[in-house]
PDB file of C-alpha atoms in Angstrom:
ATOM      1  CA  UNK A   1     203.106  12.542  12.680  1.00  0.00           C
ATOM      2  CA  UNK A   2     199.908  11.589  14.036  1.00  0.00           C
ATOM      3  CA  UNK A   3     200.562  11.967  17.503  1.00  0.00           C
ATOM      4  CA  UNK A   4     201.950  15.412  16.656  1.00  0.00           C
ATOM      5  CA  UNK A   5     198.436  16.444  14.867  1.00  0.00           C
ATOM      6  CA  UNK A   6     196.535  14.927  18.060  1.00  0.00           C
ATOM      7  CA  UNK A   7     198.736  16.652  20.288  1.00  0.00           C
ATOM      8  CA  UNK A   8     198.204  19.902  18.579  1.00  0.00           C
ATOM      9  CA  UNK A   9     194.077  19.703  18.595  1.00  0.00           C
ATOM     10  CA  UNK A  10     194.121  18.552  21.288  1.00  0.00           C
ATOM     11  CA  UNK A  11     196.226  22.135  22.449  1.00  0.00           C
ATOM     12  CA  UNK A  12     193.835  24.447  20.764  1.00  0.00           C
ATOM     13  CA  UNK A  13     190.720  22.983  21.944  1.00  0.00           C
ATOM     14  CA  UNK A  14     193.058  24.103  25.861  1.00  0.00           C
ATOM     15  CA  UNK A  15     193.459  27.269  24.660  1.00  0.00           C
ATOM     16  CA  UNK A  16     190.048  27.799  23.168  1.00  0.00           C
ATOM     17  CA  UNK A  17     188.442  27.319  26.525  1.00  0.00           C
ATOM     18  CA  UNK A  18     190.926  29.137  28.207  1.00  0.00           C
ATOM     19  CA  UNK A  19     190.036  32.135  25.679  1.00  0.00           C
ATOM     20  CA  UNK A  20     186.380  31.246  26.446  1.00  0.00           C
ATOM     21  CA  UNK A  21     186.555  31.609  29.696  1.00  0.00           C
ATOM     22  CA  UNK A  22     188.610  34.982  29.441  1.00  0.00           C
ATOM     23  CA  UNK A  23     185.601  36.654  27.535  1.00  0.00           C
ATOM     24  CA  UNK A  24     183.130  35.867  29.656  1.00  0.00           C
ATOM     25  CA  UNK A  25     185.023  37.284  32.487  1.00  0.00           C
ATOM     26  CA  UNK A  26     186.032  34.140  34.253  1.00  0.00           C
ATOM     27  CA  UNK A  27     189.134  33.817  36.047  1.00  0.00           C
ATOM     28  CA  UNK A  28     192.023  32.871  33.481  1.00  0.00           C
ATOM     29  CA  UNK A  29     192.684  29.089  33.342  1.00  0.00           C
ATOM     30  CA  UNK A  30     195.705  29.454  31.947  1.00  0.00           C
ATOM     31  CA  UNK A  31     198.887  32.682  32.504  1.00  0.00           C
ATOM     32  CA  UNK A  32     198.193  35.230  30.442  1.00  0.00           C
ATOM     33  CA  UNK A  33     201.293  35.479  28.937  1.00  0.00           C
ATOM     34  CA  UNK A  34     201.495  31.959  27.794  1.00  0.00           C
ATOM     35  CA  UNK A  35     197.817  32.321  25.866  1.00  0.00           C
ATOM     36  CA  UNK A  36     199.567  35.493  24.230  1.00  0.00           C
ATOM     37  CA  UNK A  37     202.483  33.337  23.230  1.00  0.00           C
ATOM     38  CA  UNK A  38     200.017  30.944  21.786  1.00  0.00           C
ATOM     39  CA  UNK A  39     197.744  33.540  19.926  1.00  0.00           C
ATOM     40  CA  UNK A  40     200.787  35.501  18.052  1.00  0.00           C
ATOM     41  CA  UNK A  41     201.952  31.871  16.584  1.00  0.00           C
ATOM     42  CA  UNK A  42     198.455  30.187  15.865  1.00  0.00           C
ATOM     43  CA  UNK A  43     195.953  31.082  13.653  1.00  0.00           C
ATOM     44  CA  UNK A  44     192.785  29.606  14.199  1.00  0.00           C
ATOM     45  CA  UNK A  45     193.148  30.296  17.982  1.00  0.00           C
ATOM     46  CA  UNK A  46     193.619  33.807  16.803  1.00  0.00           C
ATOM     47  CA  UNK A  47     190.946  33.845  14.687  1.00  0.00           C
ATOM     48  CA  UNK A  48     189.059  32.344  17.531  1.00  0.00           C
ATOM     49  CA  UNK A  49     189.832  35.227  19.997  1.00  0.00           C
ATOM     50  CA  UNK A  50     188.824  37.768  17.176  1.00  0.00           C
ATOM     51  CA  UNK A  51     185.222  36.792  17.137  1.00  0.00           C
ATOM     52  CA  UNK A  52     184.561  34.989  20.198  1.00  0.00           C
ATOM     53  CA  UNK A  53     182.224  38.355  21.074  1.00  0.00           C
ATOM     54  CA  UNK A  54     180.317  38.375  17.766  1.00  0.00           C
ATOM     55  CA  UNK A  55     179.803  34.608  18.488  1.00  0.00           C
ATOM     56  CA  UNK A  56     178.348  35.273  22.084  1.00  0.00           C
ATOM     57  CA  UNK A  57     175.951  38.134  20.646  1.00  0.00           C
ATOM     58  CA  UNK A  58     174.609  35.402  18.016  1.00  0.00           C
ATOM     59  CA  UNK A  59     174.566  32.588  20.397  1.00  0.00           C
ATOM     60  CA  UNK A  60     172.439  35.364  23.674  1.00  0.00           C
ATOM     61  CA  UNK A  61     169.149  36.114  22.998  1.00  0.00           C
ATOM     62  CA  UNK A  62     167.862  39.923  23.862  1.00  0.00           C
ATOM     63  CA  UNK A  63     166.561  40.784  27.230  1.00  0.00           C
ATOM     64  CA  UNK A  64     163.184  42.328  26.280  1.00  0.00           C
ATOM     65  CA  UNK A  65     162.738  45.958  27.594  1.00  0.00           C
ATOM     66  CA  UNK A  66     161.181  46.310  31.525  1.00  0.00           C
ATOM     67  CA  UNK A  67     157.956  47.547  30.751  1.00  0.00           C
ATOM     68  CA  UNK A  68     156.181  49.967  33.411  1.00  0.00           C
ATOM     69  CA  UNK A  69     153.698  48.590  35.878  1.00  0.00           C
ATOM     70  CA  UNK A  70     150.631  50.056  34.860  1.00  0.00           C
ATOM     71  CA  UNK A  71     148.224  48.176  37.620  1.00  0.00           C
ATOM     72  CA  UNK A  72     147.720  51.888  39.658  1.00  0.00           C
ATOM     73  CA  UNK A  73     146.712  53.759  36.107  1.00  0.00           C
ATOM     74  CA  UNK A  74     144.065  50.560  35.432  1.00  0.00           C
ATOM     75  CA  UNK A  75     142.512  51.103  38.741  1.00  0.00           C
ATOM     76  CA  UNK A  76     142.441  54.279  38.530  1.00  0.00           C
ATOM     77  CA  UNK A  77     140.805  54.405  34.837  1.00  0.00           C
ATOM     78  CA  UNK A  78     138.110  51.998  36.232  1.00  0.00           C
ATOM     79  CA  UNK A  79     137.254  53.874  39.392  1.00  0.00           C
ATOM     80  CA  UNK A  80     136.819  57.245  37.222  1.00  0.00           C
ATOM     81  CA  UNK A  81     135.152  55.412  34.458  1.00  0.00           C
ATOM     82  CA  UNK A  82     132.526  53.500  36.893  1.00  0.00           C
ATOM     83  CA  UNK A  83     131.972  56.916  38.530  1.00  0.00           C
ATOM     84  CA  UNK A  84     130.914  59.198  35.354  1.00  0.00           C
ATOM     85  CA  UNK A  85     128.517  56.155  33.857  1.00  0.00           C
ATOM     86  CA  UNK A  86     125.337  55.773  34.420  1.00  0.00           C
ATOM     87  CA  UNK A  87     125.914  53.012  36.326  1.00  0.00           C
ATOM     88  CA  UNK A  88     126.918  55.308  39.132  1.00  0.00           C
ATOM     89  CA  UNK A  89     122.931  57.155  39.027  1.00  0.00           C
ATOM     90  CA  UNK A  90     121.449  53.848  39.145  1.00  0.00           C
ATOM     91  CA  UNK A  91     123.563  52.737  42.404  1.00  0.00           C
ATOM     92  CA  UNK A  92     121.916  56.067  44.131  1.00  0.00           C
ATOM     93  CA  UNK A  93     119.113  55.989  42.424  1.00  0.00           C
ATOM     94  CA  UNK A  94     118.764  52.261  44.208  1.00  0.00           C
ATOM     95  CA  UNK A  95     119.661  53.723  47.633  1.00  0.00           C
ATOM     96  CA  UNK A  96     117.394  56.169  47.492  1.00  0.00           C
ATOM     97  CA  UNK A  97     114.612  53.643  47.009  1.00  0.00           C
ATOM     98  CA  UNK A  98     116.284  51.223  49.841  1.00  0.00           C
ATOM     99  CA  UNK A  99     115.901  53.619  52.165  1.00  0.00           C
ATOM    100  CA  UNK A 100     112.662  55.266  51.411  1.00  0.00           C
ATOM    101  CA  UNK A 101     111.354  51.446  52.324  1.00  0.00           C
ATOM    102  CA  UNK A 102     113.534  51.349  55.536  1.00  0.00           C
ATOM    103  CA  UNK A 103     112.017  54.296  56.642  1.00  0.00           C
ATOM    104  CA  UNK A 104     108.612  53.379  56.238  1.00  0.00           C
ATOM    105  CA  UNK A 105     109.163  49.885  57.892  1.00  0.00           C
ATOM    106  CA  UNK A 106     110.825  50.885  60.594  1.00  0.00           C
ATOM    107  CA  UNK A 107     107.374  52.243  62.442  1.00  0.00           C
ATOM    108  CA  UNK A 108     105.928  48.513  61.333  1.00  0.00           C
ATOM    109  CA  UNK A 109     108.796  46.970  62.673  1.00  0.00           C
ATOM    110  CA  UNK A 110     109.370  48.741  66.037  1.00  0.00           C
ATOM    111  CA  UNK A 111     105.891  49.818  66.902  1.00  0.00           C
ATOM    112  CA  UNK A 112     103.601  47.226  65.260  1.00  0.00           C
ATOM    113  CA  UNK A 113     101.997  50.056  63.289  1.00  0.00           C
ATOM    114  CA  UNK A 114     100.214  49.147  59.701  1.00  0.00           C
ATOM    115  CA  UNK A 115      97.052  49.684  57.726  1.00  0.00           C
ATOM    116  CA  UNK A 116      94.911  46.440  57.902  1.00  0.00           C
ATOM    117  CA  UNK A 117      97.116  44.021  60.277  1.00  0.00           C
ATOM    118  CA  UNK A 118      97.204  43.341  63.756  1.00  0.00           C
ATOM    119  CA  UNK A 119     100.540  44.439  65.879  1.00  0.00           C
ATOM    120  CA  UNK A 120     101.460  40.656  65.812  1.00  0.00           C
ATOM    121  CA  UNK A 121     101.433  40.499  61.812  1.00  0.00           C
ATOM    122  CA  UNK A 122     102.698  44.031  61.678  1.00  0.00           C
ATOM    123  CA  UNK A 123     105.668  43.318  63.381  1.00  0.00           C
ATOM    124  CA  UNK A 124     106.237  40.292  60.621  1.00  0.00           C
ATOM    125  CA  UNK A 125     105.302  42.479  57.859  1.00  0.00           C
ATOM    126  CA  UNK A 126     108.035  45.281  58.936  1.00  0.00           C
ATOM    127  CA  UNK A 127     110.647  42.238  59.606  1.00  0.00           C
ATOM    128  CA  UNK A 128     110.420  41.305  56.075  1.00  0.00           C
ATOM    129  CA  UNK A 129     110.536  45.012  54.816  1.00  0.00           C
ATOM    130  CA  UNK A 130     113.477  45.500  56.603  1.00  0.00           C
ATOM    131  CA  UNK A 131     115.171  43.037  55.706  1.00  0.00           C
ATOM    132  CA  UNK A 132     113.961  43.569  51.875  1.00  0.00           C
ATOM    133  CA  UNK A 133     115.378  47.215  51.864  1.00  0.00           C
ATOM    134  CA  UNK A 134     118.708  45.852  53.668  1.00  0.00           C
ATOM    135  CA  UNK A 135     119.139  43.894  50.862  1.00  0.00           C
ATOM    136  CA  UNK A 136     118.604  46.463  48.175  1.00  0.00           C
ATOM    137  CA  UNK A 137     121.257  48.726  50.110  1.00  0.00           C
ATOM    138  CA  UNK A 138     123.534  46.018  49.296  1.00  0.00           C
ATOM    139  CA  UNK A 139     123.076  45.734  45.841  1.00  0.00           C
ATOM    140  CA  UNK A 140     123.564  49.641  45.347  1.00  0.00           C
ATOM    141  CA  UNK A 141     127.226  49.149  47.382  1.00  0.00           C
ATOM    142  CA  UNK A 142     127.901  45.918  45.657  1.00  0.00           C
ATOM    143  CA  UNK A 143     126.232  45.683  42.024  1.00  0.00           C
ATOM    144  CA  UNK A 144     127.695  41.906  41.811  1.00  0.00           C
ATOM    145  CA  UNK A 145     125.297  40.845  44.095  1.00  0.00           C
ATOM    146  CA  UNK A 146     122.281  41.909  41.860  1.00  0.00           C
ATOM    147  CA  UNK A 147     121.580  39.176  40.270  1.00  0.00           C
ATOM    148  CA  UNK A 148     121.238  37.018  43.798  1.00  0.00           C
ATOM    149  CA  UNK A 149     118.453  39.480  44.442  1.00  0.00           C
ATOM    150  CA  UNK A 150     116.519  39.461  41.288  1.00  0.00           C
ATOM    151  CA  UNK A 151     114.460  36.821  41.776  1.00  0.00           C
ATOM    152  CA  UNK A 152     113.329  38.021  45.829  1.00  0.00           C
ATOM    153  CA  UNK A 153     112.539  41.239  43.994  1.00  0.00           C
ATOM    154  CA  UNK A 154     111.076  39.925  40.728  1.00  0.00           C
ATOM    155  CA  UNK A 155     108.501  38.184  43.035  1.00  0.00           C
ATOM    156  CA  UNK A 156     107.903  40.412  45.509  1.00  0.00           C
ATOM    157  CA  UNK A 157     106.691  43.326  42.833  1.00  0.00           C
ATOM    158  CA  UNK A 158     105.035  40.271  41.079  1.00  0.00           C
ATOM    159  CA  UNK A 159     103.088  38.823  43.968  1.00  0.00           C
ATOM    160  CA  UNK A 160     102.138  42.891  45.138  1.00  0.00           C
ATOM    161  CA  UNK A 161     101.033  43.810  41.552  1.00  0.00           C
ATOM    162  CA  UNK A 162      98.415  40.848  41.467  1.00  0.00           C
ATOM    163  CA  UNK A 163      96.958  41.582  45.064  1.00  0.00           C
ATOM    164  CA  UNK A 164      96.942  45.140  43.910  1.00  0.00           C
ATOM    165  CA  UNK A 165      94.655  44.756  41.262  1.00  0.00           C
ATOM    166  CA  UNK A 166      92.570  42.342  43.162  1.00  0.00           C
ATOM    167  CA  UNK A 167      92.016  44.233  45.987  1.00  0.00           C
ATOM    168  CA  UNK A 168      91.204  47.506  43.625  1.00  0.00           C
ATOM    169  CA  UNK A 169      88.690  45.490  41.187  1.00  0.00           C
ATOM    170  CA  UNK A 170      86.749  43.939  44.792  1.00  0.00           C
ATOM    171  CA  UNK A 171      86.448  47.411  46.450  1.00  0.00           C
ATOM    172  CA  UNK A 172      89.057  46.759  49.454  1.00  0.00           C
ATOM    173  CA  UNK A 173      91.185  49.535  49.054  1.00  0.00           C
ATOM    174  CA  UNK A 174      90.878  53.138  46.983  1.00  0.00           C
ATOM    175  CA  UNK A 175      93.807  52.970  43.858  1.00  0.00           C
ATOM    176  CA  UNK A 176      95.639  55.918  45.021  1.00  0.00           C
ATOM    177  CA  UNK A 177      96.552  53.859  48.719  1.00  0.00           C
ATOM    178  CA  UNK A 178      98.596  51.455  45.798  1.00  0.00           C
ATOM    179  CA  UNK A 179     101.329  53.692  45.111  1.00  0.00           C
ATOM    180  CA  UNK A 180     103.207  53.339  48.107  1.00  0.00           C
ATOM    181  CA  UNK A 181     104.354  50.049  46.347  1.00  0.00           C
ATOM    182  CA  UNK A 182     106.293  52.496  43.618  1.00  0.00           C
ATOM    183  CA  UNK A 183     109.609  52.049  45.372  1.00  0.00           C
ATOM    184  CA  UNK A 184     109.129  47.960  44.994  1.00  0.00           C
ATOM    185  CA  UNK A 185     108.729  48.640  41.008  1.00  0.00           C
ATOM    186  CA  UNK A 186     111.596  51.087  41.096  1.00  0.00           C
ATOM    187  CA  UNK A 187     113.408  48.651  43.048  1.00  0.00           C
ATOM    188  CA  UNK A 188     112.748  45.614  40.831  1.00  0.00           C
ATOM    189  CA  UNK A 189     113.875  47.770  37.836  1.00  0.00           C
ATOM    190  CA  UNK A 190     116.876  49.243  39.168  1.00  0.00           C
ATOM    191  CA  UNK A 191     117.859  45.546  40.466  1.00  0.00           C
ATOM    192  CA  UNK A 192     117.361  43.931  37.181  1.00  0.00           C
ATOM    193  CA  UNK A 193     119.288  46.617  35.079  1.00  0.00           C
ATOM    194  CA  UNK A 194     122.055  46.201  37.268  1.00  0.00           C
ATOM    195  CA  UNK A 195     121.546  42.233  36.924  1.00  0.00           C
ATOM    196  CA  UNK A 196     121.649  42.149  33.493  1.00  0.00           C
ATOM    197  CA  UNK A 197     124.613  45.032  32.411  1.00  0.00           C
ATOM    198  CA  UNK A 198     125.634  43.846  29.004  1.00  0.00           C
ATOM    199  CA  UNK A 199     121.676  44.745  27.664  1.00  0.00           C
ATOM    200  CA  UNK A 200     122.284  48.049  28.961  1.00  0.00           C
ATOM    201  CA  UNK A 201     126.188  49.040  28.433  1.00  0.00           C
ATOM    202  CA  UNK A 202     126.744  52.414  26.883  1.00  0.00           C
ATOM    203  CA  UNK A 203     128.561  52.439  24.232  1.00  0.00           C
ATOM    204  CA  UNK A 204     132.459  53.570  24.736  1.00  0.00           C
ATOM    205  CA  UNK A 205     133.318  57.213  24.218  1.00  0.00           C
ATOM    206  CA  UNK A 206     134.751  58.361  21.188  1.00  0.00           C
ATOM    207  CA  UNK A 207     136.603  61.371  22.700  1.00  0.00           C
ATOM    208  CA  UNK A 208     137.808  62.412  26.078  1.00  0.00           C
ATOM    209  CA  UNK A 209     137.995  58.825  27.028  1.00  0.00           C
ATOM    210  CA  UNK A 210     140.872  57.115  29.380  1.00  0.00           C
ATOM    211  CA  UNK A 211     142.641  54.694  26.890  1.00  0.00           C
ATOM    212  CA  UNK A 212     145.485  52.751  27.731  1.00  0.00           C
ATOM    213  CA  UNK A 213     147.938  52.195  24.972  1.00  0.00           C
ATOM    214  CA  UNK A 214     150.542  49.162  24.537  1.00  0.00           C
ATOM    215  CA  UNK A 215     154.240  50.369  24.328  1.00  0.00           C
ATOM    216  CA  UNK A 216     155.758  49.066  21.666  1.00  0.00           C
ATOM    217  CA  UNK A 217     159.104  46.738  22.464  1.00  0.00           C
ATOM    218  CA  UNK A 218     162.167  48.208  21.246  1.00  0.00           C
ATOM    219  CA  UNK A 219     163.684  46.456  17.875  1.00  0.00           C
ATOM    220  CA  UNK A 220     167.387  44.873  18.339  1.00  0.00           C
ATOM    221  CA  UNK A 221     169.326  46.627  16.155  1.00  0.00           C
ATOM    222  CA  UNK A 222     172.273  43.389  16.458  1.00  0.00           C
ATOM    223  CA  UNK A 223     173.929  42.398  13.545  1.00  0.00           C
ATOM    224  CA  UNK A 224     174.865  38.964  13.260  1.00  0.00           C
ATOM    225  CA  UNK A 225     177.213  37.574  11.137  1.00  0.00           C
ATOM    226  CA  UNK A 226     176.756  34.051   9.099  1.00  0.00           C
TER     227      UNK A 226
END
């Protein structure tokens, strides 16, 4: 009697796999006719069979829903948004006043041409303006880099404000030959704004702003049975 009962678990746990095996689509393990044989005389194989699918859906979990690559609209938003701020005046704004200083250097530079120095020292002089505006131009195409040229700026309108005002209280020079020295101020203004954006950032736009909005992840509607 025992052997019987071992040989007869033993049977279903066979024809379990084989009806396993049949519902996830792998080749039968066992003819089909003889597992139809067996399922018409046993029950719990039967049974089995009957809710080997609802046991797979409990067992799977839910392949979340492909959500749309939305790297082209981000780049997009951030290009149109850094275009209509007021970032974008500042940038030009910055140009403007790197080039301005190019153009009056260049003479210096090339020519040895300024007010008060030697061609020797002139030649230094427009070398360092140059080079200043050059830098400036950089900062307007690549506002990361202000902060690198703060402190060169910061000092340079610094160091020209004090010899300003000493050379205006002695007598050396009348107050209106000064404001040629406008774009450095502009400059060192423009530089540090763009240095420092989160004392400066507008607040976000209420209306007629780009917004991107999460989808939401479709519910599983599965039943599953206890």
């Amino acid at each position: 009697m025992a052997s019987k009962w071992h040989y007869v678990v033993m049977q279903c746990d066979l024809w379990e796999e084989a009806i396993s095996a049949r519902a996830d689509g792998e080749p039968d393990t066992i003819d089909a006719r003889l597992l139809e044989a067996h399922l018409s005389g046993c029950v719990s194989c039967r049974t089995f069979a009957e809710n080997i699918h609802v046991l797979r859906r409990a067992a799977s979990v839910d392949l979340a829903a492909s959500m749309p690559d939305l790297s082209a609209h981000v780049v997009k938003t951030a290009r149109a948004t850094d275009r209509g701020s007021v970032w974008w005046v500042l940038r030009l704004g910055l140009a403007v006043v790197s080039a301005q200083i190019l153009v009056f250097s260049v003479p210096a530079l090339l020519l040895g041409h300024s007010q008060g120095s030697n061609e020797h020292s002139a030649r230094h002089l427009g070398s360092f303006a140059v080079a200043y505006a050059i830098g400036l131009m950089v900062v307007a195409l690549r506002p990361a880099k202000a902060r690198g040229m703060l402190p060169l700026t910061a000092s340079l309108a610094g160091c020209l404000a004090v010899t300003a005002v000493i050379d205006i209280a002695q007598g050396r020079v009348p107050a209106l030959t000064e404001f040629r020295h406008i774009p450095e101020v502009i400059g060192l203004v423009l530089v540090w704004v763009l240095a420092t954006p989160k004392r400066f950032a507008t607040m976000p736009k209420k209306a007629g702003s780009q917004r991107l909005h999460v989808l939401a992840q479709p519910e599983s509607h599965t039943q599953r049975t206890s």
